[in-house]
mmCIF file of C-alpha atoms in Angstrom:
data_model
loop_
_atom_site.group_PDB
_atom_site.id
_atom_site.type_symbol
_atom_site.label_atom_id
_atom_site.label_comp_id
_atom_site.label_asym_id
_atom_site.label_seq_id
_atom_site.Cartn_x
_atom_site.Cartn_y
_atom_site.Cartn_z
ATOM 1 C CA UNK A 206 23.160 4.475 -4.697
ATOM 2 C CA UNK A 207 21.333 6.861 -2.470
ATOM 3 C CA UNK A 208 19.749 4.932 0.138
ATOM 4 C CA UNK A 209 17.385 6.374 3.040
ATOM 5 C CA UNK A 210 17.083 9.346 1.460
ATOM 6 C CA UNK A 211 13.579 11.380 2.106
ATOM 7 C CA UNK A 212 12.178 12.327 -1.443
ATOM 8 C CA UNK A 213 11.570 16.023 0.057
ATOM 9 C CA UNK A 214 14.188 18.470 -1.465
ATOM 10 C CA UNK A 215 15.324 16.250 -4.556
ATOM 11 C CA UNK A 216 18.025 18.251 -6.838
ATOM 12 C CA UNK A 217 16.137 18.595 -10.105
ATOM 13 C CA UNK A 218 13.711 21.543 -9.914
ATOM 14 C CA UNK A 219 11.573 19.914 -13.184
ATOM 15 C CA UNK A 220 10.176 17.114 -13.549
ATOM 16 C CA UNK A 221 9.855 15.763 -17.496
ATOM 17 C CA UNK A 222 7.728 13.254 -19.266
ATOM 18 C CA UNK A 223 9.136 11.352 -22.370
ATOM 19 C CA UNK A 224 7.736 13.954 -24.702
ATOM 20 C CA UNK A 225 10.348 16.460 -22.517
ATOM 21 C CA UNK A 226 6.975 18.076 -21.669
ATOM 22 C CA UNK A 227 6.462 19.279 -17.623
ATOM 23 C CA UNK A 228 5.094 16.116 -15.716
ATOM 24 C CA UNK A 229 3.857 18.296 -13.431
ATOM 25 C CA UNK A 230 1.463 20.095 -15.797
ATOM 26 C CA UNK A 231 -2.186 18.984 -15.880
ATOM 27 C CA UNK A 232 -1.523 17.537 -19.401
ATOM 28 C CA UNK A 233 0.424 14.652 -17.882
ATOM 29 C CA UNK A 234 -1.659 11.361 -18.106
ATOM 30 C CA UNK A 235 -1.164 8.963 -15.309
ATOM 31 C CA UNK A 236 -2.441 4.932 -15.995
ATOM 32 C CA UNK A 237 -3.624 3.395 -12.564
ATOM 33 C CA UNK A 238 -4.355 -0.291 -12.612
ATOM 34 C CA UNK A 239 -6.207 -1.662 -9.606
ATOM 35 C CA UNK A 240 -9.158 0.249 -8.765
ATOM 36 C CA UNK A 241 -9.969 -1.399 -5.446
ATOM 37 C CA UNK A 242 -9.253 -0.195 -1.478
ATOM 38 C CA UNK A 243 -6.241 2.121 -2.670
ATOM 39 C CA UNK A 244 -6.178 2.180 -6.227
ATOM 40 C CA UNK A 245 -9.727 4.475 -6.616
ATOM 41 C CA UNK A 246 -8.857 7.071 -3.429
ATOM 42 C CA UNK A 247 -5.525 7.384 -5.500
ATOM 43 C CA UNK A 248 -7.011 7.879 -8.633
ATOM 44 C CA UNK A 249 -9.076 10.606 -6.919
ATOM 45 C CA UNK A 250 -6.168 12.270 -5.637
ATOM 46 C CA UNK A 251 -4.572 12.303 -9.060
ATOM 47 C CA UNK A 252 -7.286 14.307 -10.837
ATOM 48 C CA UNK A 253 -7.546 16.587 -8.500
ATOM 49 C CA UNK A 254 -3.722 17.256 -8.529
ATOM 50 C CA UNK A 255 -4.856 17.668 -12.455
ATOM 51 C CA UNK A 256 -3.279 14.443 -13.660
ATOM 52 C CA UNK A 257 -5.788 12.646 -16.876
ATOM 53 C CA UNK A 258 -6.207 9.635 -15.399
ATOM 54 C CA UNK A 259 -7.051 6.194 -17.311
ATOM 55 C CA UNK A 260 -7.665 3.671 -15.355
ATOM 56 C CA UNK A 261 -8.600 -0.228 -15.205
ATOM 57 C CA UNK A 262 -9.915 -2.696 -13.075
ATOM 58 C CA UNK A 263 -11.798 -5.857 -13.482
ATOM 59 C CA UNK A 264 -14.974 -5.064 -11.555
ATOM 60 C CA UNK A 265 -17.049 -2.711 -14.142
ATOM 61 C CA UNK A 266 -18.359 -0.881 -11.202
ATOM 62 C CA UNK A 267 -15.083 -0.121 -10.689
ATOM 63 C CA UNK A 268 -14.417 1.825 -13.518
ATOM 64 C CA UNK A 269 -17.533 3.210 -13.733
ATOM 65 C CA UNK A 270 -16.807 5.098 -10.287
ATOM 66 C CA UNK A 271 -13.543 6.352 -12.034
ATOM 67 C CA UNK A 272 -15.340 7.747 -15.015
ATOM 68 C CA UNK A 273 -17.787 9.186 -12.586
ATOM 69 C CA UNK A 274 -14.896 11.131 -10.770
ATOM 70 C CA UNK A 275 -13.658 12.421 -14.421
ATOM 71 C CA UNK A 276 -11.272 9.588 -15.069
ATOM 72 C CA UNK A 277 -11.302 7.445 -18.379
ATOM 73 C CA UNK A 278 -11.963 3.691 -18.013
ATOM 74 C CA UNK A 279 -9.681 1.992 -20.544
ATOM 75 C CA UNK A 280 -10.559 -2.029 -21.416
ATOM 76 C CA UNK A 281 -7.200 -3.275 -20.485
ATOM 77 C CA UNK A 282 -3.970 -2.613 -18.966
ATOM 78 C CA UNK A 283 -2.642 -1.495 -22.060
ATOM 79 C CA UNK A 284 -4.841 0.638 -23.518
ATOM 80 C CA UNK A 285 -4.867 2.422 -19.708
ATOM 81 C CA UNK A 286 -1.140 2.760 -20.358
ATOM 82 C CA UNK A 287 -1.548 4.452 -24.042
ATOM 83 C CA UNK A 288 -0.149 7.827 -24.192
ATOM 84 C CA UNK A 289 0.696 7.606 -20.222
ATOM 85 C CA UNK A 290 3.539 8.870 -18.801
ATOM 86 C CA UNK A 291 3.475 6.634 -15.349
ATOM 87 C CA UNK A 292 1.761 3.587 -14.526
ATOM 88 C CA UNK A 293 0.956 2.578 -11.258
ATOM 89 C CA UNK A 294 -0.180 -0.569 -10.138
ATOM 90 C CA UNK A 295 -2.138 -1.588 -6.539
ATOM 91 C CA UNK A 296 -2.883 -5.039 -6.914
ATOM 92 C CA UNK A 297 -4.294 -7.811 -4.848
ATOM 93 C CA UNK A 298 -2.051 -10.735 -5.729
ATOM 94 C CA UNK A 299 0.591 -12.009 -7.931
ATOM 95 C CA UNK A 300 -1.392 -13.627 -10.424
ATOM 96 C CA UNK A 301 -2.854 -10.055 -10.678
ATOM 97 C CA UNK A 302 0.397 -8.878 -11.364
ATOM 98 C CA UNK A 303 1.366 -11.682 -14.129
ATOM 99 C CA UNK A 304 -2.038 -10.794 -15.909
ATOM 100 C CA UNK A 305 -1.703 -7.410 -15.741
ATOM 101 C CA UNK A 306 1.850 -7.510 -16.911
ATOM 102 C CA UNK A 307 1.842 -10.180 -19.889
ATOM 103 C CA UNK A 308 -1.273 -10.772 -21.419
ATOM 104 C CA UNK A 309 -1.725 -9.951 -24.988
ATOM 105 C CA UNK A 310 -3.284 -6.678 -23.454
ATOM 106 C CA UNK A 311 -0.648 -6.106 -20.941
ATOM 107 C CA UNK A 312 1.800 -3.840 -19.855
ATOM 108 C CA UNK A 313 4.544 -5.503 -21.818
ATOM 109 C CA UNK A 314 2.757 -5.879 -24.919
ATOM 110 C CA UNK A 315 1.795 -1.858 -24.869
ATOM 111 C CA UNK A 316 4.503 -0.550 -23.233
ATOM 112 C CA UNK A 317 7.177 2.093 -24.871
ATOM 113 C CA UNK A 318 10.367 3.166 -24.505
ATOM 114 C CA UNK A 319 10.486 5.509 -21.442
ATOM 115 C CA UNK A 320 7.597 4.192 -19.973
ATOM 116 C CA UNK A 321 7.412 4.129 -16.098
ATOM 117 C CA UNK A 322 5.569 1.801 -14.209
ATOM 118 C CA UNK A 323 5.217 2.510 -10.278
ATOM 119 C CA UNK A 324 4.534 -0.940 -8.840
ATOM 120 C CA UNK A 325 2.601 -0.428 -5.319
ATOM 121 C CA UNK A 326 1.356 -3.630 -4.593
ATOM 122 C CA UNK A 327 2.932 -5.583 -1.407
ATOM 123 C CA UNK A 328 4.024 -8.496 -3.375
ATOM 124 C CA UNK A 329 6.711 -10.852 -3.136
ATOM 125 C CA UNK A 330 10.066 -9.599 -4.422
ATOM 126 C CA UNK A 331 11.006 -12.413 -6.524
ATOM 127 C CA UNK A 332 7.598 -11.957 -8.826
ATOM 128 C CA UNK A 333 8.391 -8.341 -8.672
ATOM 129 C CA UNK A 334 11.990 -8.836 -10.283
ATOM 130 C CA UNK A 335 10.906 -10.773 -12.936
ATOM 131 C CA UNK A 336 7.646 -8.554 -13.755
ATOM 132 C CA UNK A 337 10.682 -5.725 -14.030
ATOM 133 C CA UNK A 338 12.560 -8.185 -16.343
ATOM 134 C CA UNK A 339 9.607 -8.544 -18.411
ATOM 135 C CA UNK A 340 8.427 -4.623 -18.716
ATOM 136 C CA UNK A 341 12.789 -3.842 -19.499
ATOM 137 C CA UNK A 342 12.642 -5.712 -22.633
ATOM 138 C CA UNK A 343 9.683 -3.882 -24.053
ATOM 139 C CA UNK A 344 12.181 -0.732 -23.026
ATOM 140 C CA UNK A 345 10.031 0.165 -19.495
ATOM 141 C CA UNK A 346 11.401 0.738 -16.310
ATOM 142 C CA UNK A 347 9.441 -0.385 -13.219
ATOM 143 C CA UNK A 348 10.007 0.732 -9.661
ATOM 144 C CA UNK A 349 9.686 -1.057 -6.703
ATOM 145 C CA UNK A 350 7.373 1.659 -4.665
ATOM 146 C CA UNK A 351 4.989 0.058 -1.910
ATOM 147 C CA UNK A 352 2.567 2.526 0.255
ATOM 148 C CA UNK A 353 2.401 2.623 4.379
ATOM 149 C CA UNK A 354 -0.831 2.941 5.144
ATOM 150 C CA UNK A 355 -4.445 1.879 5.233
ATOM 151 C CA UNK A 356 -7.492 2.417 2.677
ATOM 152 C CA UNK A 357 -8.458 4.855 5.175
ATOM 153 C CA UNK A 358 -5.930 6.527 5.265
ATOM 154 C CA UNK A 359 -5.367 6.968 1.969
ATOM 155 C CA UNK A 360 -8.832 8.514 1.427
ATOM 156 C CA UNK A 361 -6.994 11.577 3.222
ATOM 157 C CA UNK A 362 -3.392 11.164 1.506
ATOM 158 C CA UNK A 363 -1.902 10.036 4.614
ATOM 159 C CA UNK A 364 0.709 7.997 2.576
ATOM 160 C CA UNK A 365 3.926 7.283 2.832
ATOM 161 C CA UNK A 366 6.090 6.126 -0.362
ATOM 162 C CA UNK A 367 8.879 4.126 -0.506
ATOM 163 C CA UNK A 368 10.063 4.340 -3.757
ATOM 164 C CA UNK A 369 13.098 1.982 -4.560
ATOM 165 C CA UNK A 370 14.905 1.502 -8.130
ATOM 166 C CA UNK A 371 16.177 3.681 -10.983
ATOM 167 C CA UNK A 372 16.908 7.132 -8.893
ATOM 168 C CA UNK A 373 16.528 9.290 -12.475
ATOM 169 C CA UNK A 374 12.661 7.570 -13.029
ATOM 170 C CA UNK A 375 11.726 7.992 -8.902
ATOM 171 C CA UNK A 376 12.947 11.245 -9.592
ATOM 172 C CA UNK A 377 10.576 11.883 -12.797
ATOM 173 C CA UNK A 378 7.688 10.746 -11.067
ATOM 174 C CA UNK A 379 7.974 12.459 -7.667
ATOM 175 C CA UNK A 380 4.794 14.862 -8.769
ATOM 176 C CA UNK A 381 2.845 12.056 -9.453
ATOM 177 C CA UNK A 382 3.647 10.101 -6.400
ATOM 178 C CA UNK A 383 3.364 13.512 -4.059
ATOM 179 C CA UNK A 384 -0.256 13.882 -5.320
ATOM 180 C CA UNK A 385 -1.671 11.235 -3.745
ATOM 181 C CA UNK A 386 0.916 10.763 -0.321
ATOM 182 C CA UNK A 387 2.046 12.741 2.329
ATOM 183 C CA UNK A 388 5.704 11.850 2.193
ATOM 184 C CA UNK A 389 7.814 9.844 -0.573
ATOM 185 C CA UNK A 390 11.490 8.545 1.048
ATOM 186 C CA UNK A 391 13.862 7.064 -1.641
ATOM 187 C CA UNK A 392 15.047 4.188 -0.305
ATOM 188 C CA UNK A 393 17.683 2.432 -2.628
ATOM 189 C CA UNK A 394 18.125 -0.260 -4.959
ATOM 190 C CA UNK A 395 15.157 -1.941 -6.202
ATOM 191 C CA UNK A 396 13.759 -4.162 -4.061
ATOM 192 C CA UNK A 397 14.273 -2.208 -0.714
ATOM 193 C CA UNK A 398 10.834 -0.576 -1.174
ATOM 194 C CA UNK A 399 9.655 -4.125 -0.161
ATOM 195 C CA UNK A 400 11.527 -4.614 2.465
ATOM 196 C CA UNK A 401 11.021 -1.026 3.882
ATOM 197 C CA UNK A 402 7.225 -1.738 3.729
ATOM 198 C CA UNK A 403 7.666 -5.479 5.309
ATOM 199 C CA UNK A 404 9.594 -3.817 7.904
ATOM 200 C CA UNK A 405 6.556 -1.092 8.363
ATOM 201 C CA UNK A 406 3.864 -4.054 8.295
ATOM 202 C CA UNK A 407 5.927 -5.524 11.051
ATOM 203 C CA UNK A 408 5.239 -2.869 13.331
ATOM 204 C CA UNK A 409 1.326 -2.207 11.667
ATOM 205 C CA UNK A 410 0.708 -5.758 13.292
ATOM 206 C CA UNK A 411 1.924 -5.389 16.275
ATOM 207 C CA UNK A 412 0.978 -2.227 16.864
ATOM 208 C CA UNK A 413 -2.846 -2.744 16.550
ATOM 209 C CA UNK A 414 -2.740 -5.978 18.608
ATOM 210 C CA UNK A 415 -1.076 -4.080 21.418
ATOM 211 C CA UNK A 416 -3.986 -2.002 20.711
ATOM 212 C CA UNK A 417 -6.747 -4.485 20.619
ATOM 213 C CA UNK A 418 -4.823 -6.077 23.628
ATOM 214 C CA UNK A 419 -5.246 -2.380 25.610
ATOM 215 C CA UNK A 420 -8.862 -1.987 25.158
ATOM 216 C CA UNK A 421 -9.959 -5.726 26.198
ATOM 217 C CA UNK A 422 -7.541 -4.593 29.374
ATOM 218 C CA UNK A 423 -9.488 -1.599 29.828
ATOM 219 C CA UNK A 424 -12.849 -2.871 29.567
ATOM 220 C CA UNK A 425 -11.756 -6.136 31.902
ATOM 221 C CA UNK A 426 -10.493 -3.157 34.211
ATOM 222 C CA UNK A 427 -14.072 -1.486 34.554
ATOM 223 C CA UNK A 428 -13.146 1.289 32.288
ATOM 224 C CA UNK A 429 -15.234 2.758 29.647
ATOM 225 C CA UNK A 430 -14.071 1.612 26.439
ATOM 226 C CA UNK A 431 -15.121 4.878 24.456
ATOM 227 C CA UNK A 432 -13.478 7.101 27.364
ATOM 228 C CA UNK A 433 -10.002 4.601 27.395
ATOM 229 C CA UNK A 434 -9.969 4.748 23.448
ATOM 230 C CA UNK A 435 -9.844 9.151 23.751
ATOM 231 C CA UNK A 436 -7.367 8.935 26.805
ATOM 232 C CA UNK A 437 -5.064 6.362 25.434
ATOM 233 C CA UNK A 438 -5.018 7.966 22.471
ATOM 234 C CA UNK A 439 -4.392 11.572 23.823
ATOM 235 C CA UNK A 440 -1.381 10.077 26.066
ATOM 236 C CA UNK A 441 2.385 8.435 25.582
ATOM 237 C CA UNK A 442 1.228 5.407 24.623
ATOM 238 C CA UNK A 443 -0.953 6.322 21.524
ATOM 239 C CA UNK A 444 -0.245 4.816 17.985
ATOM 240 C CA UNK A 445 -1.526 5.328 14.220
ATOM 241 C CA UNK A 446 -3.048 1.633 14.732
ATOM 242 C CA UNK A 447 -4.797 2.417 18.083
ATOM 243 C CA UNK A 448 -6.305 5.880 15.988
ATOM 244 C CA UNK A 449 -7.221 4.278 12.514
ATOM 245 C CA UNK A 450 -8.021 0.682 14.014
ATOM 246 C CA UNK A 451 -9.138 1.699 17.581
ATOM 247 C CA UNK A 452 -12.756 2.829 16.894
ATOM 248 C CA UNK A 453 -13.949 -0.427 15.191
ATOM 249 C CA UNK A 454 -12.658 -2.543 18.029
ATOM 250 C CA UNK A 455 -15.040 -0.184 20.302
ATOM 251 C CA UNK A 456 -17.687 -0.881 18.133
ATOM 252 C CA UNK A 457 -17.085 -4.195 17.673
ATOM 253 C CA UNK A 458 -17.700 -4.167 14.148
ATOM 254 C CA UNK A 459 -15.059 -5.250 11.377
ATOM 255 C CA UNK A 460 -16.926 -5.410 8.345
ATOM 256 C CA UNK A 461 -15.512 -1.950 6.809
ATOM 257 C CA UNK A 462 -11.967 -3.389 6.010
ATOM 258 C CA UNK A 463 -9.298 -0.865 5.565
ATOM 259 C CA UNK A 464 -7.952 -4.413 4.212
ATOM 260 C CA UNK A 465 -9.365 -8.179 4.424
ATOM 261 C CA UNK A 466 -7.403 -10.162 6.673
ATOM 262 C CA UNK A 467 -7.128 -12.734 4.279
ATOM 263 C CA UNK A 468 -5.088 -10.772 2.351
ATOM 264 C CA UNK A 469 -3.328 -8.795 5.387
ATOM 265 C CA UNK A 470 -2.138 -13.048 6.152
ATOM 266 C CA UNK A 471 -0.274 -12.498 2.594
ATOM 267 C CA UNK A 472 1.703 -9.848 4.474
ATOM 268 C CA UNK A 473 2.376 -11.486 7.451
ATOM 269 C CA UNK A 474 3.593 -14.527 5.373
ATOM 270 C CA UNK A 475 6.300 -12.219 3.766
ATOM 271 C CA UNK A 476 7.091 -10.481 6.827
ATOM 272 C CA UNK A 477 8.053 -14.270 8.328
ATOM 273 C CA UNK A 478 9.612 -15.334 5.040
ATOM 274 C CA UNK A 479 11.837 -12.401 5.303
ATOM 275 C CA UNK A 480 12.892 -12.426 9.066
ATOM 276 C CA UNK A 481 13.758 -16.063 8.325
ATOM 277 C CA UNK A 482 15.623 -14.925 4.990
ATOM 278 C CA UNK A 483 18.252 -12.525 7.044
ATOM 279 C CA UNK A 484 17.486 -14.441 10.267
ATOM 280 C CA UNK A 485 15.922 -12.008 12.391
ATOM 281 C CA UNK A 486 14.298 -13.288 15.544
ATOM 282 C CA UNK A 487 10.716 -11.414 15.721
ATOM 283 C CA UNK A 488 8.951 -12.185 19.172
ATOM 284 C CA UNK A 489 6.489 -9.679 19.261
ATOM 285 C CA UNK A 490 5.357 -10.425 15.913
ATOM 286 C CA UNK A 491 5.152 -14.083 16.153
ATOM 287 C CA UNK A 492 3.224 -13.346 18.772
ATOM 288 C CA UNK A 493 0.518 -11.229 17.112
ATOM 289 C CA UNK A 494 0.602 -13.256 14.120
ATOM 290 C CA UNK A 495 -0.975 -16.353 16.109
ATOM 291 C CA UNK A 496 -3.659 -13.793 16.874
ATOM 292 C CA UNK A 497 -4.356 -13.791 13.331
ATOM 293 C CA UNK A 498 -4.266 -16.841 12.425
ATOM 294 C CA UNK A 499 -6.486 -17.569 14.819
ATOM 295 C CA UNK A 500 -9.103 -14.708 13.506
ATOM 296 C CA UNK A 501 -8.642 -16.642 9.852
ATOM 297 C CA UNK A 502 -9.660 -20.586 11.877
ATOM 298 C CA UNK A 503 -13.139 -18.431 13.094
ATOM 299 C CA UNK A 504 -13.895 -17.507 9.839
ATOM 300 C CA UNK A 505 -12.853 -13.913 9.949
ATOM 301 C CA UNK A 506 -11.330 -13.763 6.559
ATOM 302 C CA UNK A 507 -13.073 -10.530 5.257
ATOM 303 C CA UNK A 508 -13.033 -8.141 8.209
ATOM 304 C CA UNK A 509 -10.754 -5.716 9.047
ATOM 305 C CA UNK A 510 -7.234 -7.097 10.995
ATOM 306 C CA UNK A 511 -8.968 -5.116 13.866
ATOM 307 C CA UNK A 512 -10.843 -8.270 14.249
ATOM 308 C CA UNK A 513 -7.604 -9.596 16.753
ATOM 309 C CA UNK A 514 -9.757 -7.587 19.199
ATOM 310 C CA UNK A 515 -12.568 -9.986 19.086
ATOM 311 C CA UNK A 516 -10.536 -12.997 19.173
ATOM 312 C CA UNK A 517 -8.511 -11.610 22.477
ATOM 313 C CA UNK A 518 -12.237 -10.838 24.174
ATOM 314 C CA UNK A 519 -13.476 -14.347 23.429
ATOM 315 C CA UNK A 520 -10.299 -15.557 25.293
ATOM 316 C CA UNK A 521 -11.344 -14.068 28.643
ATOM 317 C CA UNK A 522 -13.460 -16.570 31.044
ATOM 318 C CA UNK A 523 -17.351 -15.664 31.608
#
């Protein structure tokens, strides 16, 4: 198995659909279920790489925005996956994932022989093992292939993949997943992509508390928040959490979530479930994770993780 390896530069020069047809070509239909934060921008991304898109999501507002970009809305998961050559997921939970995959309309039920299905969600690994299970009998193959990045971010394709699993299906899908991310790195046996992207959520949360923690240290230090915010940035201590997540804790407003913090908590649960798993001693994250926690107790469950900002200002005295 080829583990760590950066997508960029893979050996085949083609890249075939089950029909042996280019997957590259615009004729290549691409299924994305999950229309929400990172599911649409994708979808976006994929049509105008020329990929047909059909698409589902529960929220009819939600597929009406795909249809509106020149995407199909399907009714179900498995009439988005008719006549696709990859599915990918982005879902919110893993009862989203269970529906999506087994219902009568389902994944499973519609799936074929050949069938990829790119599983983006961060998810635990146990429920995405057996979802795998389920989608191999019906003769599918699902990869393991969580994204790095905020909603944000991916609005601009400032992805990064980490596809784990089959190496011959990453490798049929690399056009698709290249349309809509800056980098793809292969990282092993399925499975890893989870614990690459646990491992990259690790540093996401402590990376914009340290932020959040800098600019309430500025501003306590007389310095103009606005003015520490460009100079912090522009200097050796800037971050990607200090650029994305930085302006809302200036303007004090967390109410355009790049992700809920409710569901951001699901990741930091995982992160600690894993770090106990291979026992792994994480300070700095236990650390920010209290600041979280305490951003859920006041009620912050819909704003942006950014929000840690607010909670560290209300700690400071009148």
């Amino acid at each position: 198995m080829r583990n760590n390896k950066r997508v960029k530069g893979w050996r085949r020069p083609a890249h075939y659909a089950r029909d042996g047809t280019d997957m590259a070509s615009d004729t290549a239909t691409v299924a994305v279920i999950g229309l929400g934060n990172m599911g649409s921008p994708m979808s976006r991304h994929l049509l105008a790489a020329g990929f047909l898109v059909q698409g589902y999501d529960v929220r009819q507002e939600a597929a009406n925005a795909l249809e509106e970009a020149g995407g199909r809305a399907a009714a179900s998961p498995g009439e988005a996956a008719d006549s696709a050559e990859v599915v990918i997921t982005s879902l919110p939970s893993v009862a989203a994932l269970r529906a999506v995959v087994d219902a009568s309309d389902g994944l499973a039920a519609a799936a074929s022989p050949g069938l990829i299905v790119v599983e983006t969600s961060t998810l635990p690994l146990d429920d995405k093992e057996a979802a795998r299970d389920v989608l191999a009998q019906a003769g599918a193959v699902m990869l393991d292939c969580p994204l790095s990045g905020t909603a944000s971010q991916m609005r601009v394709r400032d992805i990064a993949v980490y596809a784990s699993g089959e190496p011959e299906a990453i490798e049929r899908c690399r056009p698709v997943l290249a349309a809509f991310s800056r980098v793809q790195y292969e990282v092993g046996a399925f499975g890893n992509g989870m614990r690459m992207k646990l491992i990259a959520n690790h540093l996401v949360t402590v990376h914009h508390t340290a932020a959040a923690e800098a600019l309430v240290f500025a501003e306590r230090a007389g310095l103009d928040p606005a003015l520490a915010l460009e100079a912090l940035s522009d200097g050796a201590g800037n971050s990607r959490m200090l650029e994305v997540r930085g302006p809302m804790m200036i303007a004090g407003d967390f109410t355009q979530a790049n992700m809920r913090l409710e569901y951001f908590q699901k990741d930091i649960d995982l992160i600690s479930g894993l770090s106990r798993e291979v026992r792994c001693p994480l300070p700095l994250f236990a650390a920010s994770a209290q600041l979280h926690l305490a951003a859920l107790a006041q009620g912050r469950l819909e704003e942006d993780p950014a929000c840690v900002f607010a909670v560290l200002k209300g700690m400071l005295s009148r």
